[in-house]
Amino acid sequence: MYVSQIRKFLRRPGQSESPVLTRPPGYVLRLGPDRLDFHCFERLVCEGRDQLRERRYQQATATFESALDLWRDPSLDDVCHGPILEGFQTWLKEARLECVEMLTDSRLMLGRHRELVSDLYQLTTEHPLREALHRQLMLALYRCGRRADALHVYQAARKTLNEELGLEPCRALQDMQRAILTSDDRLELHVPA
């Protein structure tokens, strides 16, 4: 009875066959690649990455936002048992964070640094070892005229990396600190025409 109701619910006009098939010892749900949010998310992230590389920041921002709109968190938390599902869940979380980082980069390139500061503070708290997020927060603060706060973020990130892993910040984070200390012109916003 439940399967019959699911078949009715999933039936679409113009579609001759139900996506729910009877196969021993039970049932199979057959979906096309464009029918799973996961596949759509992957496609949108790839499109957004290409747009970001091509310096089409407005389009990249919209594409990354569309990808993140598909996200339902927490993903698979109640069904993750075993190394394969746990690995997939880790991959999904990493893909989401990469998308967030690229979205932030495109927003920074569009001059939206003020609206990013609070989100980046939260993200660096949730992911204290993701150096790209600290770099982005430093840049956003610097562009908001908060140079001292930007340098404080560097010191806090450096302390965390030293205490947790015995490491110094990556080159990109060190370069951002140097650029802020010297008020490097490359940190200024250059809005594309």
PDB file of C-alpha atoms in Angstrom:
ATOM      1  CA  MET A   1       0.000   0.000   0.000  1.00  0.00           C
ATOM      2  CA  TYR A   2       2.804   2.447   0.884  1.00  0.00           C
ATOM      3  CA  VAL A   3       4.697   1.693  -2.312  1.00  0.00           C
ATOM      4  CA  SER A   4       1.521   2.266  -4.323  1.00  0.00           C
ATOM      5  CA  GLN A   5       1.116   5.677  -2.670  1.00  0.00           C
ATOM      6  CA  ILE A   6       4.760   6.541  -3.359  1.00  0.00           C
ATOM      7  CA  ARG A   7       4.313   5.550  -7.019  1.00  0.00           C
ATOM      8  CA  LYS A   8       1.265   7.816  -7.322  1.00  0.00           C
ATOM      9  CA  PHE A   9       3.105  10.661  -5.639  1.00  0.00           C
ATOM     10  CA  LEU A  10       6.134  10.348  -7.942  1.00  0.00           C
ATOM     11  CA  ARG A  11       4.172   9.905 -11.182  1.00  0.00           C
ATOM     12  CA  ARG A  12       4.761  12.817 -13.549  1.00  0.00           C
ATOM     13  CA  PRO A  13       2.763  13.834 -16.633  1.00  0.00           C
ATOM     14  CA  GLY A  14       4.296  12.475 -19.802  1.00  0.00           C
ATOM     15  CA  GLN A  15       6.278   9.883 -17.883  1.00  0.00           C
ATOM     16  CA  SER A  16       5.230   6.369 -18.875  1.00  0.00           C
ATOM     17  CA  GLU A  17       7.126   4.450 -16.239  1.00  0.00           C
ATOM     18  CA  SER A  18       7.176   4.902 -12.482  1.00  0.00           C
ATOM     19  CA  PRO A  19      10.613   5.542 -10.932  1.00  0.00           C
ATOM     20  CA  VAL A  20       9.715   2.885  -8.311  1.00  0.00           C
ATOM     21  CA  LEU A  21      10.408  -0.562  -9.721  1.00  0.00           C
ATOM     22  CA  THR A  22       9.670  -3.945  -8.214  1.00  0.00           C
ATOM     23  CA  ARG A  23      12.888  -5.970  -8.001  1.00  0.00           C
ATOM     24  CA  PRO A  24      13.493  -8.979  -5.791  1.00  0.00           C
ATOM     25  CA  PRO A  25      13.827  -8.852  -2.837  1.00  0.00           C
ATOM     26  CA  GLY A  26      12.001  -5.467  -2.730  1.00  0.00           C
ATOM     27  CA  TYR A  27      11.861  -2.191  -4.622  1.00  0.00           C
ATOM     28  CA  VAL A  28      14.289   0.126  -6.415  1.00  0.00           C
ATOM     29  CA  LEU A  29      13.946   3.875  -6.808  1.00  0.00           C
ATOM     30  CA  ARG A  30      15.432   4.855 -10.180  1.00  0.00           C
ATOM     31  CA  LEU A  31      16.279   8.511 -10.656  1.00  0.00           C
ATOM     32  CA  GLY A  32      18.083  10.405 -13.380  1.00  0.00           C
ATOM     33  CA  PRO A  33      21.206  12.431 -12.540  1.00  0.00           C
ATOM     34  CA  ASP A  34      19.212  15.680 -12.560  1.00  0.00           C
ATOM     35  CA  ARG A  35      16.721  14.373 -10.011  1.00  0.00           C
ATOM     36  CA  LEU A  36      19.018  14.299  -6.978  1.00  0.00           C
ATOM     37  CA  ASP A  37      19.959  17.511  -5.180  1.00  0.00           C
ATOM     38  CA  PHE A  38      23.452  16.091  -4.768  1.00  0.00           C
ATOM     39  CA  HIS A  39      23.998  15.936  -8.540  1.00  0.00           C
ATOM     40  CA  CYS A  40      22.525  19.396  -9.070  1.00  0.00           C
ATOM     41  CA  PHE A  41      24.739  20.759  -6.279  1.00  0.00           C
ATOM     42  CA  GLU A  42      27.830  19.226  -7.901  1.00  0.00           C
ATOM     43  CA  ARG A  43      26.944  20.663 -11.318  1.00  0.00           C
ATOM     44  CA  LEU A  44      26.293  24.141  -9.911  1.00  0.00           C
ATOM     45  CA  VAL A  45      29.562  24.169  -7.964  1.00  0.00           C
ATOM     46  CA  CYS A  46      31.484  23.290 -11.145  1.00  0.00           C
ATOM     47  CA  GLU A  47      29.675  26.034 -13.071  1.00  0.00           C
ATOM     48  CA  GLY A  48      30.336  28.554 -10.320  1.00  0.00           C
ATOM     49  CA  ARG A  49      34.018  27.595 -10.163  1.00  0.00           C
ATOM     50  CA  ASP A  50      34.337  28.210 -13.912  1.00  0.00           C
ATOM     51  CA  GLN A  51      32.555  31.574 -13.611  1.00  0.00           C
ATOM     52  CA  LEU A  52      34.837  32.579 -10.746  1.00  0.00           C
ATOM     53  CA  ARG A  53      37.934  31.697 -12.807  1.00  0.00           C
ATOM     54  CA  GLU A  54      36.546  33.767 -15.687  1.00  0.00           C
ATOM     55  CA  ARG A  55      36.021  36.716 -13.298  1.00  0.00           C
ATOM     56  CA  ARG A  56      32.258  36.673 -13.813  1.00  0.00           C
ATOM     57  CA  TYR A  57      31.672  37.357 -10.127  1.00  0.00           C
ATOM     58  CA  GLN A  58      27.985  38.274 -10.300  1.00  0.00           C
ATOM     59  CA  GLN A  59      27.123  35.026 -12.104  1.00  0.00           C
ATOM     60  CA  ALA A  60      29.415  32.997  -9.831  1.00  0.00           C
ATOM     61  CA  THR A  61      27.716  34.453  -6.759  1.00  0.00           C
ATOM     62  CA  ALA A  62      24.255  33.556  -8.066  1.00  0.00           C
ATOM     63  CA  THR A  63      25.381  30.052  -9.045  1.00  0.00           C
ATOM     64  CA  PHE A  64      27.021  29.319  -5.681  1.00  0.00           C
ATOM     65  CA  GLU A  65      23.949  30.660  -3.872  1.00  0.00           C
ATOM     66  CA  SER A  66      21.748  28.330  -5.953  1.00  0.00           C
ATOM     67  CA  ALA A  67      23.994  25.405  -5.058  1.00  0.00           C
ATOM     68  CA  LEU A  68      23.831  26.196  -1.343  1.00  0.00           C
ATOM     69  CA  ASP A  69      20.035  26.620  -1.533  1.00  0.00           C
ATOM     70  CA  LEU A  70      19.885  22.887  -2.282  1.00  0.00           C
ATOM     71  CA  TRP A  71      21.700  22.052   0.932  1.00  0.00           C
ATOM     72  CA  ARG A  72      19.722  20.340   3.661  1.00  0.00           C
ATOM     73  CA  ASP A  73      21.749  20.166   6.829  1.00  0.00           C
ATOM     74  CA  PRO A  74      22.571  17.959   8.622  1.00  0.00           C
ATOM     75  CA  SER A  75      23.147  15.532   5.778  1.00  0.00           C
ATOM     76  CA  LEU A  76      22.901  11.838   6.468  1.00  0.00           C
ATOM     77  CA  ASP A  77      23.634  12.320  10.199  1.00  0.00           C
ATOM     78  CA  ASP A  78      20.951   9.860  11.214  1.00  0.00           C
ATOM     79  CA  VAL A  79      21.890   7.190   8.656  1.00  0.00           C
ATOM     80  CA  CYS A  80      25.698   7.298   8.609  1.00  0.00           C
ATOM     81  CA  HIS A  81      26.875   3.871   9.560  1.00  0.00           C
ATOM     82  CA  GLY A  82      29.963   2.416   7.979  1.00  0.00           C
ATOM     83  CA  PRO A  83      33.025   3.783   6.243  1.00  0.00           C
ATOM     84  CA  ILE A  84      31.438   4.323   2.811  1.00  0.00           C
ATOM     85  CA  LEU A  85      28.574   6.500   4.051  1.00  0.00           C
ATOM     86  CA  GLU A  86      30.838   8.318   6.505  1.00  0.00           C
ATOM     87  CA  GLY A  87      33.316   9.017   3.692  1.00  0.00           C
ATOM     88  CA  PHE A  88      30.523  10.323   1.477  1.00  0.00           C
ATOM     89  CA  GLN A  89      29.231  12.532   4.284  1.00  0.00           C
ATOM     90  CA  THR A  90      32.732  13.947   4.813  1.00  0.00           C
ATOM     91  CA  TRP A  91      33.010  14.609   1.073  1.00  0.00           C
ATOM     92  CA  LEU A  92      29.634  16.401   1.083  1.00  0.00           C
ATOM     93  CA  LYS A  93      30.624  18.624   4.003  1.00  0.00           C
ATOM     94  CA  GLU A  94      33.949  19.481   2.365  1.00  0.00           C
ATOM     95  CA  ALA A  95      32.213  20.244  -0.957  1.00  0.00           C
ATOM     96  CA  ARG A  96      29.782  22.543   0.871  1.00  0.00           C
ATOM     97  CA  LEU A  97      32.620  24.382   2.637  1.00  0.00           C
ATOM     98  CA  GLU A  98      34.509  24.759  -0.632  1.00  0.00           C
ATOM     99  CA  CYS A  99      31.355  26.241  -2.165  1.00  0.00           C
ATOM    100  CA  VAL A 100      31.012  28.647   0.773  1.00  0.00           C
ATOM    101  CA  GLU A 101      34.656  29.722   0.370  1.00  0.00           C
ATOM    102  CA  MET A 102      34.247  30.341  -3.360  1.00  0.00           C
ATOM    103  CA  LEU A 103      30.974  32.218  -2.775  1.00  0.00           C
ATOM    104  CA  THR A 104      32.790  34.391  -0.240  1.00  0.00           C
ATOM    105  CA  ASP A 105      35.597  35.072  -2.712  1.00  0.00           C
ATOM    106  CA  SER A 106      33.119  36.142  -5.382  1.00  0.00           C
ATOM    107  CA  ARG A 107      31.249  38.368  -2.914  1.00  0.00           C
ATOM    108  CA  LEU A 108      34.522  39.952  -1.817  1.00  0.00           C
ATOM    109  CA  MET A 109      35.309  40.701  -5.448  1.00  0.00           C
ATOM    110  CA  LEU A 110      31.921  42.434  -5.730  1.00  0.00           C
ATOM    111  CA  GLY A 111      32.657  44.665  -2.737  1.00  0.00           C
ATOM    112  CA  ARG A 112      30.315  42.974  -0.276  1.00  0.00           C
ATOM    113  CA  HIS A 113      32.901  42.833   2.497  1.00  0.00           C
ATOM    114  CA  ARG A 114      30.716  44.530   5.136  1.00  0.00           C
ATOM    115  CA  GLU A 115      27.961  41.940   4.866  1.00  0.00           C
ATOM    116  CA  LEU A 116      30.486  39.089   5.112  1.00  0.00           C
ATOM    117  CA  VAL A 117      32.182  39.961   8.398  1.00  0.00           C
ATOM    118  CA  SER A 118      29.683  38.380  10.815  1.00  0.00           C
ATOM    119  CA  ASP A 119      29.281  35.230   8.698  1.00  0.00           C
ATOM    120  CA  LEU A 120      33.048  34.841   8.441  1.00  0.00           C
ATOM    121  CA  TYR A 121      33.487  35.247  12.198  1.00  0.00           C
ATOM    122  CA  GLN A 122      30.987  32.430  12.682  1.00  0.00           C
ATOM    123  CA  LEU A 123      32.633  30.231  10.039  1.00  0.00           C
ATOM    124  CA  THR A 124      36.119  30.700  11.510  1.00  0.00           C
ATOM    125  CA  THR A 125      34.737  29.740  14.918  1.00  0.00           C
ATOM    126  CA  GLU A 126      33.090  26.604  13.509  1.00  0.00           C
ATOM    127  CA  HIS A 127      36.128  25.713  11.351  1.00  0.00           C
ATOM    128  CA  PRO A 128      39.173  27.133  13.156  1.00  0.00           C
ATOM    129  CA  LEU A 129      41.683  25.195  11.032  1.00  0.00           C
ATOM    130  CA  ARG A 130      40.379  26.425   7.637  1.00  0.00           C
ATOM    131  CA  GLU A 131      42.958  29.061   6.838  1.00  0.00           C
ATOM    132  CA  ALA A 132      41.127  30.318   3.749  1.00  0.00           C
ATOM    133  CA  LEU A 133      38.251  31.489   5.959  1.00  0.00           C
ATOM    134  CA  HIS A 134      40.657  33.418   8.208  1.00  0.00           C
ATOM    135  CA  ARG A 135      42.257  35.019   5.145  1.00  0.00           C
ATOM    136  CA  GLN A 136      38.848  36.056   3.831  1.00  0.00           C
ATOM    137  CA  LEU A 137      37.852  37.487   7.214  1.00  0.00           C
ATOM    138  CA  MET A 138      41.085  39.461   7.391  1.00  0.00           C
ATOM    139  CA  LEU A 139      40.467  40.933   3.944  1.00  0.00           C
ATOM    140  CA  ALA A 140      36.843  41.803   4.739  1.00  0.00           C
ATOM    141  CA  LEU A 141      37.864  43.521   7.984  1.00  0.00           C
ATOM    142  CA  TYR A 142      40.680  45.419   6.283  1.00  0.00           C
ATOM    143  CA  ARG A 143      38.328  46.689   3.591  1.00  0.00           C
ATOM    144  CA  CYS A 144      35.929  47.808   6.332  1.00  0.00           C
ATOM    145  CA  GLY A 145      38.687  49.966   7.801  1.00  0.00           C
ATOM    146  CA  ARG A 146      39.293  47.548  10.678  1.00  0.00           C
ATOM    147  CA  ARG A 147      42.983  46.894  10.210  1.00  0.00           C
ATOM    148  CA  ALA A 148      43.672  46.114  13.886  1.00  0.00           C
ATOM    149  CA  ASP A 149      40.832  43.559  13.963  1.00  0.00           C
ATOM    150  CA  ALA A 150      42.191  41.961  10.792  1.00  0.00           C
ATOM    151  CA  LEU A 151      45.627  41.579  12.387  1.00  0.00           C
ATOM    152  CA  HIS A 152      44.031  40.192  15.539  1.00  0.00           C
ATOM    153  CA  VAL A 153      42.341  37.491  13.410  1.00  0.00           C
ATOM    154  CA  TYR A 154      45.774  36.531  12.086  1.00  0.00           C
ATOM    155  CA  GLN A 155      47.219  36.261  15.588  1.00  0.00           C
ATOM    156  CA  ALA A 156      44.278  34.160  16.797  1.00  0.00           C
ATOM    157  CA  ALA A 157      44.536  31.837  13.774  1.00  0.00           C
ATOM    158  CA  ARG A 158      48.295  31.523  14.255  1.00  0.00           C
ATOM    159  CA  LYS A 159      47.844  30.659  17.921  1.00  0.00           C
ATOM    160  CA  THR A 160      45.212  28.024  17.124  1.00  0.00           C
ATOM    161  CA  LEU A 161      47.333  26.424  14.401  1.00  0.00           C
ATOM    162  CA  ASN A 162      50.378  26.377  16.703  1.00  0.00           C
ATOM    163  CA  GLU A 163      48.501  24.895  19.657  1.00  0.00           C
ATOM    164  CA  GLU A 164      46.434  22.375  17.703  1.00  0.00           C
ATOM    165  CA  LEU A 165      48.928  21.231  15.065  1.00  0.00           C
ATOM    166  CA  GLY A 166      52.303  22.802  15.837  1.00  0.00           C
ATOM    167  CA  LEU A 167      52.157  24.633  12.493  1.00  0.00           C
ATOM    168  CA  GLU A 168      52.660  28.172  11.304  1.00  0.00           C
ATOM    169  CA  PRO A 169      49.948  29.715   9.096  1.00  0.00           C
ATOM    170  CA  CYS A 170      50.062  28.918   5.387  1.00  0.00           C
ATOM    171  CA  ARG A 171      51.783  31.268   2.953  1.00  0.00           C
ATOM    172  CA  ALA A 172      48.483  32.839   1.817  1.00  0.00           C
ATOM    173  CA  LEU A 173      47.620  33.798   5.401  1.00  0.00           C
ATOM    174  CA  GLN A 174      51.131  35.109   6.061  1.00  0.00           C
ATOM    175  CA  ASP A 175      51.003  37.106   2.816  1.00  0.00           C
ATOM    176  CA  MET A 176      47.667  38.615   3.869  1.00  0.00           C
ATOM    177  CA  GLN A 177      49.153  39.678   7.200  1.00  0.00           C
ATOM    178  CA  ARG A 178      52.145  41.299   5.462  1.00  0.00           C
ATOM    179  CA  ALA A 179      49.894  43.047   2.952  1.00  0.00           C
ATOM    180  CA  ILE A 180      47.755  44.457   5.763  1.00  0.00           C
ATOM    181  CA  LEU A 181      50.817  45.611   7.719  1.00  0.00           C
ATOM    182  CA  THR A 182      52.118  47.469   4.667  1.00  0.00           C
ATOM    183  CA  SER A 183      48.692  48.654   3.430  1.00  0.00           C
ATOM    184  CA  ASP A 184      49.359  46.955   0.109  1.00  0.00           C
ATOM    185  CA  ASP A 185      47.332  48.498  -2.740  1.00  0.00           C
ATOM    186  CA  ARG A 186      46.426  45.018  -4.002  1.00  0.00           C
ATOM    187  CA  LEU A 187      44.039  44.663  -1.040  1.00  0.00           C
ATOM    188  CA  GLU A 188      41.930  47.566  -2.226  1.00  0.00           C
ATOM    189  CA  LEU A 189      38.736  46.752  -4.014  1.00  0.00           C
ATOM    190  CA  HIS A 190      38.984  47.002  -7.777  1.00  0.00           C
ATOM    191  CA  VAL A 191      35.442  46.490  -9.029  1.00  0.00           C
ATOM    192  CA  PRO A 192      35.438  45.024 -12.536  1.00  0.00           C
ATOM    193  CA  ALA A 193      33.752  47.104 -15.223  1.00  0.00           C
TER     194      ALA A 193
END
